[in-house]
XYZ file of C-alpha atoms in Angstrom:
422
model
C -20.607 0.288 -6.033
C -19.350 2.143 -3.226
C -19.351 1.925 0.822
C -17.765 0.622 3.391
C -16.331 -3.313 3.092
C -17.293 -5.933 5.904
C -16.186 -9.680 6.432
C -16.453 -12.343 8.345
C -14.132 -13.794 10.368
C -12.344 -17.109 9.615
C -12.930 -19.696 12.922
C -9.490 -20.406 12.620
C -6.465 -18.466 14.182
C -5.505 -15.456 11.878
C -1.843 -16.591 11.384
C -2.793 -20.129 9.959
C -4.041 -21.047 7.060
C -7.704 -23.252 6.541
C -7.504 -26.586 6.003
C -7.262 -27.764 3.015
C -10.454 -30.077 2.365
C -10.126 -33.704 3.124
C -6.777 -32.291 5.934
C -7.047 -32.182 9.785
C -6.993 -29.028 11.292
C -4.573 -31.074 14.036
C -1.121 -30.311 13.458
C 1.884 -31.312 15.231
C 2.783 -27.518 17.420
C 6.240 -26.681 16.363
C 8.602 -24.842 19.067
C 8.717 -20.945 18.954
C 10.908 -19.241 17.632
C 14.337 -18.609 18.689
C 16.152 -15.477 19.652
C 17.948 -16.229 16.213
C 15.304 -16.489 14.245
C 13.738 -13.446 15.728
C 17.071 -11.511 14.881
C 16.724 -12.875 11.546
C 13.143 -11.476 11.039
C 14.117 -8.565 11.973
C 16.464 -8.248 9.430
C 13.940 -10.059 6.792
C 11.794 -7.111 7.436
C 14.349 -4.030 6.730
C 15.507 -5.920 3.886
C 11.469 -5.883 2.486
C 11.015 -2.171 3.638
C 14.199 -1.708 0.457
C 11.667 -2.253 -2.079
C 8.861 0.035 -0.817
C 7.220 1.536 -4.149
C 8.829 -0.958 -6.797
C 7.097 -4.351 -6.500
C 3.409 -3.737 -7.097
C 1.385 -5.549 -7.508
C 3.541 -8.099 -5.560
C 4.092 -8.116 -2.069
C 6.966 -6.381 -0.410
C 9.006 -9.475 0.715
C 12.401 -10.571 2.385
C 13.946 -13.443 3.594
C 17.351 -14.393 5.524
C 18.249 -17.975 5.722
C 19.976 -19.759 8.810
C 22.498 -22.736 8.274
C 21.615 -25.925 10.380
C 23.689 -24.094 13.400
C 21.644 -21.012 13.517
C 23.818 -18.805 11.979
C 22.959 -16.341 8.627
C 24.130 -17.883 5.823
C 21.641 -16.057 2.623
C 19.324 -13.308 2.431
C 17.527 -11.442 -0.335
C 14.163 -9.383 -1.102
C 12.266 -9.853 -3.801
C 13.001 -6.500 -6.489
C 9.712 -6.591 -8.550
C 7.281 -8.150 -10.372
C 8.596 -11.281 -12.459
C 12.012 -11.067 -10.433
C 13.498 -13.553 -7.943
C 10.965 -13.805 -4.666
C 12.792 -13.308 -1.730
C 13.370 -16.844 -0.900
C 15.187 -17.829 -4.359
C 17.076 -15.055 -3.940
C 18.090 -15.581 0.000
C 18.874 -19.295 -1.264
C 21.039 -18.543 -3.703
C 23.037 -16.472 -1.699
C 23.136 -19.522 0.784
C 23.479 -22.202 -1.765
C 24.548 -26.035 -0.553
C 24.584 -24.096 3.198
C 20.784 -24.110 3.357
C 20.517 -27.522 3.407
C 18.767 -28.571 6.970
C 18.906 -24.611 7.654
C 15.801 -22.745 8.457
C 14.073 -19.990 6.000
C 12.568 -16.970 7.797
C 10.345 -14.794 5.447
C 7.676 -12.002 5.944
C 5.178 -13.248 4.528
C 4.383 -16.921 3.864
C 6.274 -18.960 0.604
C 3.503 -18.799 -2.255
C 2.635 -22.282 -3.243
C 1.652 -21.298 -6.927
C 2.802 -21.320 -10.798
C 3.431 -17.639 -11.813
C 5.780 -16.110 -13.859
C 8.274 -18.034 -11.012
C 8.114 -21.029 -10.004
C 6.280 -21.917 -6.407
C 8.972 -20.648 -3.390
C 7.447 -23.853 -1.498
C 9.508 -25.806 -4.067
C 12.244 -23.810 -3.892
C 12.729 -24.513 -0.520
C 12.164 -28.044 -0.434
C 15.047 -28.539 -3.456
C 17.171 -26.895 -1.278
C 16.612 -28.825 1.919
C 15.000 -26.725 3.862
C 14.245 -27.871 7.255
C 12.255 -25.290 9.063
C 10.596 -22.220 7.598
C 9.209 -19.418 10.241
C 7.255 -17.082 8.136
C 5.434 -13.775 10.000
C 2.044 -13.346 7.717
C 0.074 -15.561 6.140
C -0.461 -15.014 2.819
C -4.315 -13.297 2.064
C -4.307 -14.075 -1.760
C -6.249 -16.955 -2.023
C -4.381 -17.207 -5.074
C -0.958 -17.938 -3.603
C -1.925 -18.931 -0.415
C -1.401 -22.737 1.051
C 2.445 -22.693 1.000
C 2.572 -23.404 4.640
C 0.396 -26.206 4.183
C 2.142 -27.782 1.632
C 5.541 -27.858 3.558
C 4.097 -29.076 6.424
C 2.552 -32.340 3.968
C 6.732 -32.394 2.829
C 7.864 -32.764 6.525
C 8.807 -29.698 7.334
C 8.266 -27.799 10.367
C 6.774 -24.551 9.855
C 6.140 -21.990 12.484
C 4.477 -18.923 11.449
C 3.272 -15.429 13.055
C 6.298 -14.764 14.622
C 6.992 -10.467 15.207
C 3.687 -10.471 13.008
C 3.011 -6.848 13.467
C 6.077 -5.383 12.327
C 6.239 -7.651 8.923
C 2.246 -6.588 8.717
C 3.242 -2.349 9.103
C 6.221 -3.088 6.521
C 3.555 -4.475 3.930
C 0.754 -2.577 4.752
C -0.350 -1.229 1.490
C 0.052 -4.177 -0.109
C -1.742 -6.254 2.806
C -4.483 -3.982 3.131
C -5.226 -3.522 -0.757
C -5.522 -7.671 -0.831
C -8.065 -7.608 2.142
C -10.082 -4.599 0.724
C -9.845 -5.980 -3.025
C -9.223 -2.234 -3.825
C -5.698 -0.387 -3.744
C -4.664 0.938 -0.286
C -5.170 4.554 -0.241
C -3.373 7.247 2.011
C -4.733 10.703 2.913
C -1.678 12.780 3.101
C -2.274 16.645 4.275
C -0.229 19.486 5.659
C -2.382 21.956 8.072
C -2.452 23.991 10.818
C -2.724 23.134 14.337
C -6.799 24.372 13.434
C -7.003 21.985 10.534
C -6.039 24.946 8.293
C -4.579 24.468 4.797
C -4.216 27.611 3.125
C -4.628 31.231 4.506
C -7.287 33.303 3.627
C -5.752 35.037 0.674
C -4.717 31.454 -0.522
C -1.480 31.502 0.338
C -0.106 27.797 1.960
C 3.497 28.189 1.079
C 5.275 26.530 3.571
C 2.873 25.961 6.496
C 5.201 22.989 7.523
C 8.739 22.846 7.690
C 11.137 21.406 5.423
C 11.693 18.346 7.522
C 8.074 17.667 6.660
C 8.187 18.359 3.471
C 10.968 15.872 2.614
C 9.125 13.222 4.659
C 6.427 13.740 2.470
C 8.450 13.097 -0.814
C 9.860 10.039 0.902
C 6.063 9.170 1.663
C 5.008 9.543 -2.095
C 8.208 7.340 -3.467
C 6.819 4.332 -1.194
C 3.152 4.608 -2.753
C 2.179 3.784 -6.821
C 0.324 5.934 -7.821
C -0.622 9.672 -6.336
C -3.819 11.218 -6.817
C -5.133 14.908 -6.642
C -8.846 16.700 -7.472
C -8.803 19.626 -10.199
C -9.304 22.108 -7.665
C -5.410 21.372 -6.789
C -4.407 21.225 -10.485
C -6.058 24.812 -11.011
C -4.568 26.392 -7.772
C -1.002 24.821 -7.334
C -0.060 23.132 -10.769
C 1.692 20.402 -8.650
C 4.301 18.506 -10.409
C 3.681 15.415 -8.104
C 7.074 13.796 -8.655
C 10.465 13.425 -6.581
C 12.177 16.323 -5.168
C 14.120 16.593 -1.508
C 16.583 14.250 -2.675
C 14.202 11.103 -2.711
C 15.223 8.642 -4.628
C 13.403 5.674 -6.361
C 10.525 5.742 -9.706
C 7.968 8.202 -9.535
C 4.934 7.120 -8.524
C 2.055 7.336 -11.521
C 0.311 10.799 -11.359
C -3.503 10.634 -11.266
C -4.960 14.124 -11.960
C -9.072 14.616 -11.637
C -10.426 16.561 -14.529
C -14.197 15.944 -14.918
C -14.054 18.770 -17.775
C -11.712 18.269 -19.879
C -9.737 21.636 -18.814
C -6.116 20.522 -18.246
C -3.751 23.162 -19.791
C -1.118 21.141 -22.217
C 1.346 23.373 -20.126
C 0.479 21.942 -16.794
C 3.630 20.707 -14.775
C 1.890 17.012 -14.336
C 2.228 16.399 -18.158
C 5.938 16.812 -18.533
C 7.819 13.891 -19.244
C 9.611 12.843 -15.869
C 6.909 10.352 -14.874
C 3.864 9.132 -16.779
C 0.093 10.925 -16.127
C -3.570 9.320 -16.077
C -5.878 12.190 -16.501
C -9.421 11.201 -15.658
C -12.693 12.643 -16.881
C -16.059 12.260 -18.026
C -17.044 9.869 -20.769
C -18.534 12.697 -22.664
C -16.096 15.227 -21.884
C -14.315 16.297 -25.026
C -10.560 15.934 -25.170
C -8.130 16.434 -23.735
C -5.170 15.122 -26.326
C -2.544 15.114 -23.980
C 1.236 15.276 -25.247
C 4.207 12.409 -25.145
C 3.102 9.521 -22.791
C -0.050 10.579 -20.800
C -3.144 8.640 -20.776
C -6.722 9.661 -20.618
C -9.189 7.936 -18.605
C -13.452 8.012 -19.193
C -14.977 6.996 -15.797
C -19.219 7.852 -14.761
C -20.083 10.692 -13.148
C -22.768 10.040 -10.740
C -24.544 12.943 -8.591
C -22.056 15.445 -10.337
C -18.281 13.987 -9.379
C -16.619 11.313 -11.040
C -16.924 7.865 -9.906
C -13.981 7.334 -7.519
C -14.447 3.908 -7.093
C -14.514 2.942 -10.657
C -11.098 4.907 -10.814
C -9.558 2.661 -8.301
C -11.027 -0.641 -9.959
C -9.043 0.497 -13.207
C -5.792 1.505 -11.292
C -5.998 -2.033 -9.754
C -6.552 -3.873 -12.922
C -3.040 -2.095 -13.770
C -1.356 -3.201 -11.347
C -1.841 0.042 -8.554
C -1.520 -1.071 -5.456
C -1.761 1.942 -3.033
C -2.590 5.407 -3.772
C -1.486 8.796 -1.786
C -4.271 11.566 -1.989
C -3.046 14.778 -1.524
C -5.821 17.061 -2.225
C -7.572 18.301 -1.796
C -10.588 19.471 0.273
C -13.393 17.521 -1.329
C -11.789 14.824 -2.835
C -10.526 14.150 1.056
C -14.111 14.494 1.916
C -15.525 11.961 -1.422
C -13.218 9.513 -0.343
C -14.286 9.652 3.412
C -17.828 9.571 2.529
C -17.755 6.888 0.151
C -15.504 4.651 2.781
C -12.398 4.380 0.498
C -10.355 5.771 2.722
C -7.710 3.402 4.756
C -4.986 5.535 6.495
C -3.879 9.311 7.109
C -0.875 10.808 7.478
C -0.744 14.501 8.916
C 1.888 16.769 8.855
C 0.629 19.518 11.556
C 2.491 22.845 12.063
C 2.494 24.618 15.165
C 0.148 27.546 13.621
C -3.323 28.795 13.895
C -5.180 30.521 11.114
C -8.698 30.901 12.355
C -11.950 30.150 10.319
C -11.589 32.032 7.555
C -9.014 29.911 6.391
C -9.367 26.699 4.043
C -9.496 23.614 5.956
C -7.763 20.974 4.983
C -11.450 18.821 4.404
C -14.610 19.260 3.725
C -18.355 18.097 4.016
C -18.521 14.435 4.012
C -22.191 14.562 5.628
C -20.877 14.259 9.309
C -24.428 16.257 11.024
C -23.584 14.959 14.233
C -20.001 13.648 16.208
C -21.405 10.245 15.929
C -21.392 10.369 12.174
C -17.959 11.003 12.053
C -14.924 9.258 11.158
C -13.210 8.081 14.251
C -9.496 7.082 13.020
C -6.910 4.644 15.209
C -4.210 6.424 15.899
C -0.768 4.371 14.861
C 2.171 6.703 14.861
C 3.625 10.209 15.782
C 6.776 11.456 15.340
C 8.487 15.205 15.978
C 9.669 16.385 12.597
C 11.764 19.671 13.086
C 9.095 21.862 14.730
C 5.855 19.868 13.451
C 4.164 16.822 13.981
C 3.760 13.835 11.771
C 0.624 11.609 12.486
C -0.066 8.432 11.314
C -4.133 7.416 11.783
C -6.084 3.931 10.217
C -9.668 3.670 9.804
C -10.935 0.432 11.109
C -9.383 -2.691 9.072
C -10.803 -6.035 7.862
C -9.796 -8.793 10.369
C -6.480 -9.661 9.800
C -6.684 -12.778 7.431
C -9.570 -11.839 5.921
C -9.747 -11.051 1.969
C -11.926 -9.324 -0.307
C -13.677 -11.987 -1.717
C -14.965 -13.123 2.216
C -16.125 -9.931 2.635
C -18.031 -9.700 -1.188
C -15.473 -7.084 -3.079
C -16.529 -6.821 -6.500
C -12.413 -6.683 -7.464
C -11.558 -9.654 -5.646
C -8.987 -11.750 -5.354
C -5.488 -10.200 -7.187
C -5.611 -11.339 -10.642
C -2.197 -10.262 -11.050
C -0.612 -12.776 -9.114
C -2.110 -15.973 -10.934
C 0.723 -14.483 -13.539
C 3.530 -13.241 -11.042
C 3.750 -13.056 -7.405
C 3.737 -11.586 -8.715
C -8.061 20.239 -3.137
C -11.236 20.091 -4.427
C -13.163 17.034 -5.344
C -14.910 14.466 -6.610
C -13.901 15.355 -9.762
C -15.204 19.459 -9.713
């Protein structure tokens, strides 16, 4: 049920789609892209990075149109599930200007039936000439759009300034490949991995610059998730503070024994709460909105990966852990985690302390989990790191690599600290 995910890799290039059956893999190799339509991607991708936290489970997604000169003449982002994609709303703004004009999107047009009609068609009504898209679609489900305006006649160029459109949409892109939502380790600590003092006390090991990064972190993800440990010791309130703006992101509380106080900050009404427990656990009845969940318990903890099947099924994308200790360490053991960001404070507390995780099973250095490091960046007087575990190959989906979620069933209707449950 649980464990790390493995695939294989496609034999063709990662920013092309397969052939469809009875089509030659021999196309016709369109020119590069132009300093335009590199400008333009650029642009395609800050306009995507505006909807961080309000499209699940669609894609993150923007678009800028060119007239037939090169010059910007529409752009739009697609807002949310069941609302314009990014291309009907970048052609609109262009309207009869589009015509021969180039579309450059993040990721490429879907070529299927949802709640919207196919962007592929969209295009081609509107005359579309050229299309540069930067990633290929991994949902098998709406995947093929490049192929299909190639068959129309038009030239399509994609991968272009891949790598930023892929870290713009990387929750989304890497819940599609894992057939799971993404999830994010998010700590604050010590310069000695140190999360509380000795007496308990934590408040504030990092500085307020950190702090509101984190809130700005939390409003990008869906859903964020903490062990009852944390719920005991801190009675988080898990919503928006630090003058982030945007919906709060569904709180996902860990209560394998049904001992939530009907007090507890998580269940007022600002933002919706899934409290999860046993299936013989009695209660809890939970006031106004809030939802209990029944998962297994297996070896003692509840079943984390059954919790993230459910949260998919409802649309959860990605999911920010924030604690604590041996959730961290359930989630690492169980290979469920994808990145980690670390907020680290120029302080030392010394053993005695909490650390920020704990046992996973790591007996010797080989056992344990090597991350990539991807970003750091000085935050008043800390230090914000951003670390990935090792990905699927880009291109690759869940159902190549034998996920039990597979491919996201959403989109055939719209493009649509202490753990384990103690």
């Amino acid at each position: 049920m649980t464990g790390r995910v493995t695939a294989t890799r496609s034999p063709y290039p990662a920013d092309e789609p397969v052939p469809a059956r009875g089509s030659s893999a021999e196309e016709p190799t369109p020119p590069p892209a132009s300093s335009a339509e590199e400008s333009a991607m650029r642009r395609a991708v800050e306009l995507a990075a505006t909807a961080l936290g309000r499209t699940s489970p669609n894609p993150v997604v923007g678009c800028v149109v060119l007239g037939a000169d090169g010059t910007p003449v529409g752009e739009g982002f697609h807002r949310g599930a069941g609302r314009p994609h990014a291309e009907v709303e970048a052609l609109a703004a262009a309207g009869d200007r589009a015509r021969g004009g180039t579309a450059v999107v993040t990721l490429e047009p879907c070529s299927h039936q949802g709640r919207t009609g196919p962007c592929t068609e969209a295009l081609l009504r509107a005359g579309i000439a050229r299309v540069v898209y930067a990633v290929p679609d991994p949902d098998p489900t709406a995947a093929g759009g490049a192929r299909r305006l190639r068959d129309a006649g038009v030239e399509v160029t994609g991968g272009v300034l891949r790598a930023e459109a892929e870290r713009g949409n990387e929750l989304w892109l890497t819940a599609v490949r894992r057939g799971r939502p993404c999830v994010t380790w998010k700590f604050g600590g010590t310069l000695d991995g140190r999360a509380a003092a000795p007496d308990g006390t934590s408040r504030w090991i990092t500085g307020p610059e950190s702090r509101q990064d984190a809130h700005t972190l939390r409003a990008a993800h869906d859903a964020v998730l903490v062990g009852s440990g944390t719920l005991r010791t801190d009675d988080p309130h898990l919503g928006l503070r630090h003058g982030v703006a945007g919906a709060p992101p569904l709180r996902v509380v860990l209560d394998r024994d049904g001992t939530i106080a009907r007090h507890a900050r998580v269940l007022d009404d600002t933002a919706p709460t899934l409290v999860v427990t046993g299936p013989h656990t009695p209660g809890p009845t939970l006031p106004g909105r809030h939802e209990v969940l029944r998962v297994p318990v297996t070896e003692g903890a509840l079943d984390l990966a059954a919790l993230l099947e459910h949260l998919w099924g409802r649309g959860v994308r990605s999911v920010l852990l924030e604690g604590g200790a041996r959730l961290a360490a359930s989630c690492v053991a169980q290979g469920l985690l994808d990145r980690v960001v670390a907020y680290v404070a120029p302080v030392v507390l010394g053993a005695p302390a909490r650390p920020v995780l704990g046992d996973f099973g790591a007996g010797t250095l080989l056992a344990g989990l090597r991350l990539r490091l991807g970003e750091v960046t000085r935050l008043g007087d800390d230090v914000r790191l951003l670390l990935r575990t090792q990905d699927l190959p880009a291109g690759a989906t869940a159902a190549a690599a034998g996920s039990r979620t597979g491919p996201d069933p959403e989109r055939a209707e719209s493009r649509t600290a202490e753990g384990g449950g103690a």
